[in-house]
Amino acid sequence: MTKRYLILEDGSIYEGEAFGAPATTFGEIFFHTAMTGYQEIMTNPIYHNQIVVFTVPIIGAAGINHRADEAIGPMVKGVVVREIAEVSTNRLQTMTVHEFLLRHNVPGISQIDTRALTRHLRETGSQKASIVDFPDDHAFDQLRALVLTNQEVQQTSTPRAYVNPGDGANVVVLDFGLKNGILRMLNDYDANVTVLPYNATLDEVLNLDPDGIVLSSGPGDPHAVPESILELIRTLQKQLPLFGIGLGHELFALANGVDVEVMPIEHHGMNHPIRELITNRIMYATQAQGYEISTSSIKGTDVFVTHVDLTDGSIQGLRHRNYPAFSVQFFPDTAPGPVEAVEPFDDFMDMVTVRRGG
Amino acid sequence: MADKILLIGGSANGFGRETESDAASYQMVSALIRRGYEVYFIDDNPYSFTASRDDVHVEVLELTADNLVKVIIANGITSIVATVGGAVATRLALEVQEILGDQGPKIVGLTSAVLSAAQNTKYLQERLQQWHLPAVKTRLASTASEVFDAARELEFPVVVRSIAPQGQALRMQAEDAEELDQVAELALERSLTHQVNVDKSIRGHKEIAMVVMRDLRDTKVLIGGVEDMDPVGIHTADSISITPIQTLSDPVVQTLRETAFKIARGFNVHGLLQVRFAVNPEDDSYVVTRIIPYYDRKVSLIEGATGYPMVPVMTGLMLDERVERVHISSRYAEHTAFLEPTMDHIAVRFPVFTFGELELGGIETNRRLDTIQKSVGASIGVGRSLEAALEKALRAAHFSNRSFSPDLMGELTDSQVIEQLIHPQDNRILLLLEAIRRGYTVDELEELTHIDAYYFYKLERIMKLETEVRQHPWDMEVLKNAKYYGLSDGLIAKLWGSVYDSVRRYRWDNNILPTYKTFEPSAGEFEESVSQFYSTFEVENESERLGQETILIIGTGAFRLGDGASASYVLATMMDEFKRQGYQTVLVNNNPYDLTFIPQLSDKQYFEPLEISDIMNIIEVEQPTRVVVPGNRIKLINSLKATGLDVQVIPREKYLESTLTEHKDQLLYNYFYDGNELHPIVVSHQTNRQIKIEEDEQSHLAQAITPEMPFDEVGLYQFVCEAYDETSNVMQGRMRPMPFTHVAFLDKVSQHDWLRMLVRYMLNTPTEADITLLESLPNFEWAYHRATLRYQDGEFKEHLNIQKTLDNGQFAMAATYEVE
């Protein structure tokens, strides 16, 4: 049992015990309220460079199994939890969470009063944090001097195109930090998927003769993504069915003249009710968002709101008035999370089918 | 004119039902009255707290379809609620519907299809197949030979279940033809229709329950899931249950959630539905085993563990309100009804068995657990780790510290250990620990018990922790760790060869103090001012002293044999009166189903064990001006008094003498003691079957010479009269605190709130009317000529396989009553 510390930019210190790698780590800290799906959360590229606090008091009982990976290895910079299961008994597991994090050089810290930490973060919002051996001035100086990268998409997107073959429609996925769940869903429709890097050109996209475009989810600030992508989206949405998720949704909004802003309280969990306005249907879905669509900026644009979060009224979906193009803020790929929110994939594939037929 | 709505009560308590449905119906009445309904309530349970409300029309009638129909017609009832009276109410609702047809009142929230499916597995199976959902393989049989045919087709082992059973549904497992021979006839006899379902056994699978809400627009919310530590094959009430679910991965949890939603939608449920599953740990395949469309103990456990306002929401939804608009108390954040609860703590429910008490009473029992419920109560333990929650639940179940000590199970031979691992008994948690101690590997234990290995690792950890504590006396870090994982001061003292008080002082001196956390359904995401707390040993404490003038009320904990439900009634009534008298009240209790946990009854609730150390910790936070304690907690009372606290004792006998098994009529003189003088209330009779009050007989009361009073505390007392001298009017016998069963019965049939009056005397603030009433005693206007309470002990035979006559004065858990 090695003592370690979680320190926050605002000077807070939390004492805990080390697990995973013994490395020192830095990142933006946030809390996640899901009770299941820790592996999917740790491996979601949207959390690239971040430190996750799990509010559920124990994780790890189901171990690590590769079917639950959303990327190759963990994407988070650190894991904060009350208790880590030392052993797991799930028949699918190949290693424990500790072994997994150790293998990928990611530190974890347990025995933290995560409820106190969560209540603190609820008040302060996200901030920089570090897991260190000693919470001395030096550690705080280093933490405060740290400049977080705004190159998240560049760092998580695939450097080169690849194909995930299928017998169905030709779908191009623009990778802004793609998670496996999106590919799994497209597999279910037997789509022939080509994943392109975030900086693909219009020609590179159109040369593939796509029937539809998916703008993937991904990490970071949508404003940090090169302006050229917005132009690409504006061109593609006129020609092809287009579907944005998470960061892809935020980029779709920006491309259509809608503002995106930092959320006062971020959403990371799977328990918020989301209302689909046209049907009045309420569903639950996994959310992972630090940015939101500015409601006041919708007016006068060519998009309209399709989904809202009932806890705070934040916009969760947009649709173009003139083109078969739409987007959702939440994660419809069920990895992890409720399975009732998959409909956007159905809608998208319907559009793709119509286009192929016509 | 207001719509008239009828709540069907659940009749006598028993193995299937503690006070959870009474707690639910009490809250539902408030929610209905708020919406302008005129509420009728039918029940013959003398311990019903709902029936003591003065804003409800109470019908004291036997719970039969005929009586319901009479009440419905006589009062012009337009709607029926069948979700807060246990299985009895759902069965009766269906029967009423069959009698009255379309002319009858609407059963709110429930379709007849869901009522049928809840009672008839075969029908449920057919519907599940229609929806392509996995069901248990079942065959219907109405003769013993058909039962055997079905068993051969499905292959042993099989489970036999009565359709429309009299009383609680029983699952009887048969491993082979010989065992089937024993259960087939019994199961057929228990069925009102002489039919049984023969199910393919799913013994050894994981038992999971999901509780969901659904509204008329098909919005569905998962409120929570419960995992049983013990596999299918041990009745779920006898199992150790844990929420949230511990050992299933996200995709499996999501599949079960979605299945529960599909079923709620398929049956068009408006309100609450619980779906039970058996999950095969080999491949994560699952079957739906049961659906339960009413408020039961699992629902109550989830309500307690999540802090979700279950009853207000289910009431709104069954009346066709939408989940995003339903009214809940302003204590909760606005969105609480439709936020899926997420937990940042773990709750463990531990069953309480009373074989030991029965054996002390000279009654032979078989301690082996199976598909028939044996436990009579339960406790809840809450912590931030499974270890702490388990330790606290165990302590709350009144296991002594010896529970986890190595010497208790040491005498078993190795073959006895193996035998009990395969066929678990009530004390199996101790056995599992003993087996670990003897070096059985986790794999071996999993193979023998079908309990997920995860739990063995947790038990191993508890044992390691104990060893560490023993090896490091007075080590601060070790102590801190031990406290966090739920070891009590008493156990630590024992391991250190010290006494509880020294450990406690040492802890205090070193600032190792409990921190209290709130139960709220957002895991800290939102600010909610919820009033429920549990303790842990961490950094941040969320519980501040409630106020300057508070009363701390110590609950009665888990039900055991005897007066559990009536004790719950007594405490709840008194708590309510303390509040009415203007005090702020704080409750500590650990029976998740107890009436005292009704949110309106207290300002603050602690879910904690009731040992002295737990209570002292709370007293340090709350600094109450007064502590109310049931009178059988003598050690606790003395400790509290020693610290100079103002202790108010509710007179209660620890053990009632066992005198009722003979055919004898006991003559009882009942008194109110105001601190100075005994005031005669009523003469009653008790036999092993019943308690009776006759109006005619009361004239007798005035002549009897009031006996000596050996007690000091204000309260209700009872003189057990052994001999009465007709010439001198002097009685021989002995005085005792009036048993809670008699108190509840007296409150009901005299239509006077003796308990509330008692509270006013405790506070020294009797009203004019109270004083006048006491002066006029024994003259009292009796509303009825005769009132009879009947003990219901029929279930003992089925559940505990007891053939001998029980002393009902001591053991009966359940009763009904009637008035003429």
JSON list of N, CA and C in Angstrom, two decimals, chain B residues 277-305:
[
{"chain": "B", "resi": 277, "resn": "PHE", "atom": "N", "xyz": [-35.09, -11.61, -12.20]},
{"chain": "B", "resi": 277, "resn": "PHE", "atom": "CA", "xyz": [-34.36, -12.35, -13.21]},
{"chain": "B", "resi": 277, "resn": "PHE", "atom": "C", "xyz": [-33.47, -13.41, -12.55]},
{"chain": "B", "resi": 278, "resn": "ALA", "atom": "N", "xyz": [-33.19, -14.45, -13.32]},
{"chain": "B", "resi": 278, "resn": "ALA", "atom": "CA", "xyz": [-32.12, -15.37, -12.94]},
{"chain": "B", "resi": 278, "resn": "ALA", "atom": "C", "xyz": [-31.10, -15.31, -14.06]},
{"chain": "B", "resi": 279, "resn": "VAL", "atom": "N", "xyz": [-29.87, -14.96, -13.71]},
{"chain": "B", "resi": 279, "resn": "VAL", "atom": "CA", "xyz": [-28.82, -14.81, -14.71]},
{"chain": "B", "resi": 279, "resn": "VAL", "atom": "C", "xyz": [-27.83, -15.95, -14.55]},
{"chain": "B", "resi": 280, "resn": "ASN", "atom": "N", "xyz": [-27.58, -16.65, -15.65]},
{"chain": "B", "resi": 280, "resn": "ASN", "atom": "CA", "xyz": [-26.65, -17.76, -15.63]},
{"chain": "B", "resi": 280, "resn": "ASN", "atom": "C", "xyz": [-25.22, -17.23, -15.70]},
{"chain": "B", "resi": 281, "resn": "PRO", "atom": "N", "xyz": [-24.43, -17.42, -14.65]},
{"chain": "B", "resi": 281, "resn": "PRO", "atom": "CA", "xyz": [-23.09, -16.82, -14.66]},
{"chain": "B", "resi": 281, "resn": "PRO", "atom": "C", "xyz": [-22.17, -17.44, -15.70]},
{"chain": "B", "resi": 282, "resn": "GLU", "atom": "N", "xyz": [-22.55, -18.62, -16.23]},
{"chain": "B", "resi": 282, "resn": "GLU", "atom": "CA", "xyz": [-21.70, -19.28, -17.24]},
{"chain": "B", "resi": 282, "resn": "GLU", "atom": "C", "xyz": [-21.66, -18.50, -18.55]},
{"chain": "B", "resi": 283, "resn": "ASP", "atom": "N", "xyz": [-22.79, -17.91, -18.93]},
{"chain": "B", "resi": 283, "resn": "ASP", "atom": "CA", "xyz": [-22.84, -17.28, -20.25]},
{"chain": "B", "resi": 283, "resn": "ASP", "atom": "C", "xyz": [-23.64, -15.98, -20.26]},
{"chain": "B", "resi": 284, "resn": "ASP", "atom": "N", "xyz": [-24.01, -15.49, -19.09]},
{"chain": "B", "resi": 284, "resn": "ASP", "atom": "CA", "xyz": [-24.79, -14.26, -18.97]},
{"chain": "B", "resi": 284, "resn": "ASP", "atom": "C", "xyz": [-26.19, -14.36, -19.60]},
{"chain": "B", "resi": 285, "resn": "SER", "atom": "N", "xyz": [-26.61, -15.57, -19.94]},
{"chain": "B", "resi": 285, "resn": "SER", "atom": "CA", "xyz": [-27.99, -15.70, -20.41]},
{"chain": "B", "resi": 285, "resn": "SER", "atom": "C", "xyz": [-28.91, -15.54, -19.21]},
{"chain": "B", "resi": 286, "resn": "TYR", "atom": "N", "xyz": [-30.15, -15.23, -19.44]},
{"chain": "B", "resi": 286, "resn": "TYR", "atom": "CA", "xyz": [-31.03, -14.94, -18.32]},
{"chain": "B", "resi": 286, "resn": "TYR", "atom": "C", "xyz": [-32.45, -15.37, -18.63]},
{"chain": "B", "resi": 287, "resn": "VAL", "atom": "N", "xyz": [-33.24, -15.52, -17.58]},
{"chain": "B", "resi": 287, "resn": "VAL", "atom": "CA", "xyz": [-34.68, -15.70, -17.74]},
{"chain": "B", "resi": 287, "resn": "VAL", "atom": "C", "xyz": [-35.40, -14.76, -16.77]},
{"chain": "B", "resi": 288, "resn": "VAL", "atom": "N", "xyz": [-36.63, -14.41, -17.15]},
{"chain": "B", "resi": 288, "resn": "VAL", "atom": "CA", "xyz": [-37.48, -13.65, -16.25]},
{"chain": "B", "resi": 288, "resn": "VAL", "atom": "C", "xyz": [-38.18, -14.65, -15.36]},
{"chain": "B", "resi": 289, "resn": "THR", "atom": "N", "xyz": [-38.06, -14.49, -14.05]},
{"chain": "B", "resi": 289, "resn": "THR", "atom": "CA", "xyz": [-38.68, -15.48, -13.16]},
{"chain": "B", "resi": 289, "resn": "THR", "atom": "C", "xyz": [-40.03, -15.03, -12.62]},
{"chain": "B", "resi": 290, "resn": "ARG", "atom": "N", "xyz": [-40.16, -13.74, -12.38]},
{"chain": "B", "resi": 290, "resn": "ARG", "atom": "CA", "xyz": [-41.41, -13.24, -11.78]},
{"chain": "B", "resi": 290, "resn": "ARG", "atom": "C", "xyz": [-41.57, -11.79, -12.13]},
{"chain": "B", "resi": 291, "resn": "ILE", "atom": "N", "xyz": [-42.80, -11.32, -12.09]},
{"chain": "B", "resi": 291, "resn": "ILE", "atom": "CA", "xyz": [-43.01, -9.87, -12.08]},
{"chain": "B", "resi": 291, "resn": "ILE", "atom": "C", "xyz": [-43.86, -9.55, -10.86]},
{"chain": "B", "resi": 292, "resn": "ILE", "atom": "N", "xyz": [-43.58, -8.41, -10.27]},
{"chain": "B", "resi": 292, "resn": "ILE", "atom": "CA", "xyz": [-44.30, -8.01, -9.05]},
{"chain": "B", "resi": 292, "resn": "ILE", "atom": "C", "xyz": [-44.77, -6.57, -9.24]},
{"chain": "B", "resi": 293, "resn": "PRO", "atom": "N", "xyz": [-46.07, -6.38, -9.43]},
{"chain": "B", "resi": 293, "resn": "PRO", "atom": "CA", "xyz": [-46.55, -5.04, -9.76]},
{"chain": "B", "resi": 293, "resn": "PRO", "atom": "C", "xyz": [-46.95, -4.23, -8.53]},
{"chain": "B", "resi": 294, "resn": "TYR", "atom": "N", "xyz": [-46.49, -4.60, -7.38]},
{"chain": "B", "resi": 294, "resn": "TYR", "atom": "CA", "xyz": [-46.86, -3.86, -6.17]},
{"chain": "B", "resi": 294, "resn": "TYR", "atom": "C", "xyz": [-45.63, -3.55, -5.33]},
{"chain": "B", "resi": 295, "resn": "TYR", "atom": "N", "xyz": [-45.84, -2.69, -4.34]},
{"chain": "B", "resi": 295, "resn": "TYR", "atom": "CA", "xyz": [-44.77, -2.25, -3.45]},
{"chain": "B", "resi": 295, "resn": "TYR", "atom": "C", "xyz": [-44.43, -3.38, -2.50]},
{"chain": "B", "resi": 296, "resn": "ASP", "atom": "N", "xyz": [-43.23, -3.93, -2.62]},
{"chain": "B", "resi": 296, "resn": "ASP", "atom": "CA", "xyz": [-42.84, -5.00, -1.70]},
{"chain": "B", "resi": 296, "resn": "ASP", "atom": "C", "xyz": [-41.50, -4.66, -1.05]},
{"chain": "B", "resi": 297, "resn": "ARG", "atom": "N", "xyz": [-40.90, -5.66, -0.42]},
{"chain": "B", "resi": 297, "resn": "ARG", "atom": "CA", "xyz": [-39.70, -5.38, 0.37]},
{"chain": "B", "resi": 297, "resn": "ARG", "atom": "C", "xyz": [-38.52, -4.96, -0.50]},
{"chain": "B", "resi": 298, "resn": "LYS", "atom": "N", "xyz": [-38.42, -5.55, -1.72]},
{"chain": "B", "resi": 298, "resn": "LYS", "atom": "CA", "xyz": [-37.32, -5.16, -2.60]},
{"chain": "B", "resi": 298, "resn": "LYS", "atom": "C", "xyz": [-37.45, -3.69, -2.98]},
{"chain": "B", "resi": 299, "resn": "VAL", "atom": "N", "xyz": [-38.68, -3.29, -3.28]},
{"chain": "B", "resi": 299, "resn": "VAL", "atom": "CA", "xyz": [-38.94, -1.90, -3.67]},
{"chain": "B", "resi": 299, "resn": "VAL", "atom": "C", "xyz": [-38.58, -0.98, -2.49]},
{"chain": "B", "resi": 300, "resn": "SER", "atom": "N", "xyz": [-39.02, -1.40, -1.32]},
{"chain": "B", "resi": 300, "resn": "SER", "atom": "CA", "xyz": [-38.76, -0.63, -0.11]},
{"chain": "B", "resi": 300, "resn": "SER", "atom": "C", "xyz": [-37.26, -0.50, 0.12]},
{"chain": "B", "resi": 301, "resn": "LEU", "atom": "N", "xyz": [-36.53, -1.58, -0.11]},
{"chain": "B", "resi": 301, "resn": "LEU", "atom": "CA", "xyz": [-35.08, -1.56, 0.06]},
{"chain": "B", "resi": 301, "resn": "LEU", "atom": "C", "xyz": [-34.46, -0.54, -0.89]},
{"chain": "B", "resi": 302, "resn": "ILE", "atom": "N", "xyz": [-34.91, -0.57, -2.14]},
{"chain": "B", "resi": 302, "resn": "ILE", "atom": "CA", "xyz": [-34.35, 0.36, -3.13]},
{"chain": "B", "resi": 302, "resn": "ILE", "atom": "C", "xyz": [-34.73, 1.80, -2.79]},
{"chain": "B", "resi": 303, "resn": "GLU", "atom": "N", "xyz": [-35.97, 1.98, -2.31]},
{"chain": "B", "resi": 303, "resn": "GLU", "atom": "CA", "xyz": [-36.38, 3.33, -1.92]},
{"chain": "B", "resi": 303, "resn": "GLU", "atom": "C", "xyz": [-35.47, 3.85, -0.81]},
{"chain": "B", "resi": 304, "resn": "GLY", "atom": "N", "xyz": [-35.23, 3.00, 0.20]},
{"chain": "B", "resi": 304, "resn": "GLY", "atom": "CA", "xyz": [-34.36, 3.41, 1.30]},
{"chain": "B", "resi": 304, "resn": "GLY", "atom": "C", "xyz": [-32.94, 3.66, 0.83]},
{"chain": "B", "resi": 305, "resn": "ALA", "atom": "N", "xyz": [-32.44, 2.76, -0.02]},
{"chain": "B", "resi": 305, "resn": "ALA", "atom": "CA", "xyz": [-31.03, 2.83, -0.41]},
{"chain": "B", "resi": 305, "resn": "ALA", "atom": "C", "xyz": [-30.72, 3.97, -1.37]}
]
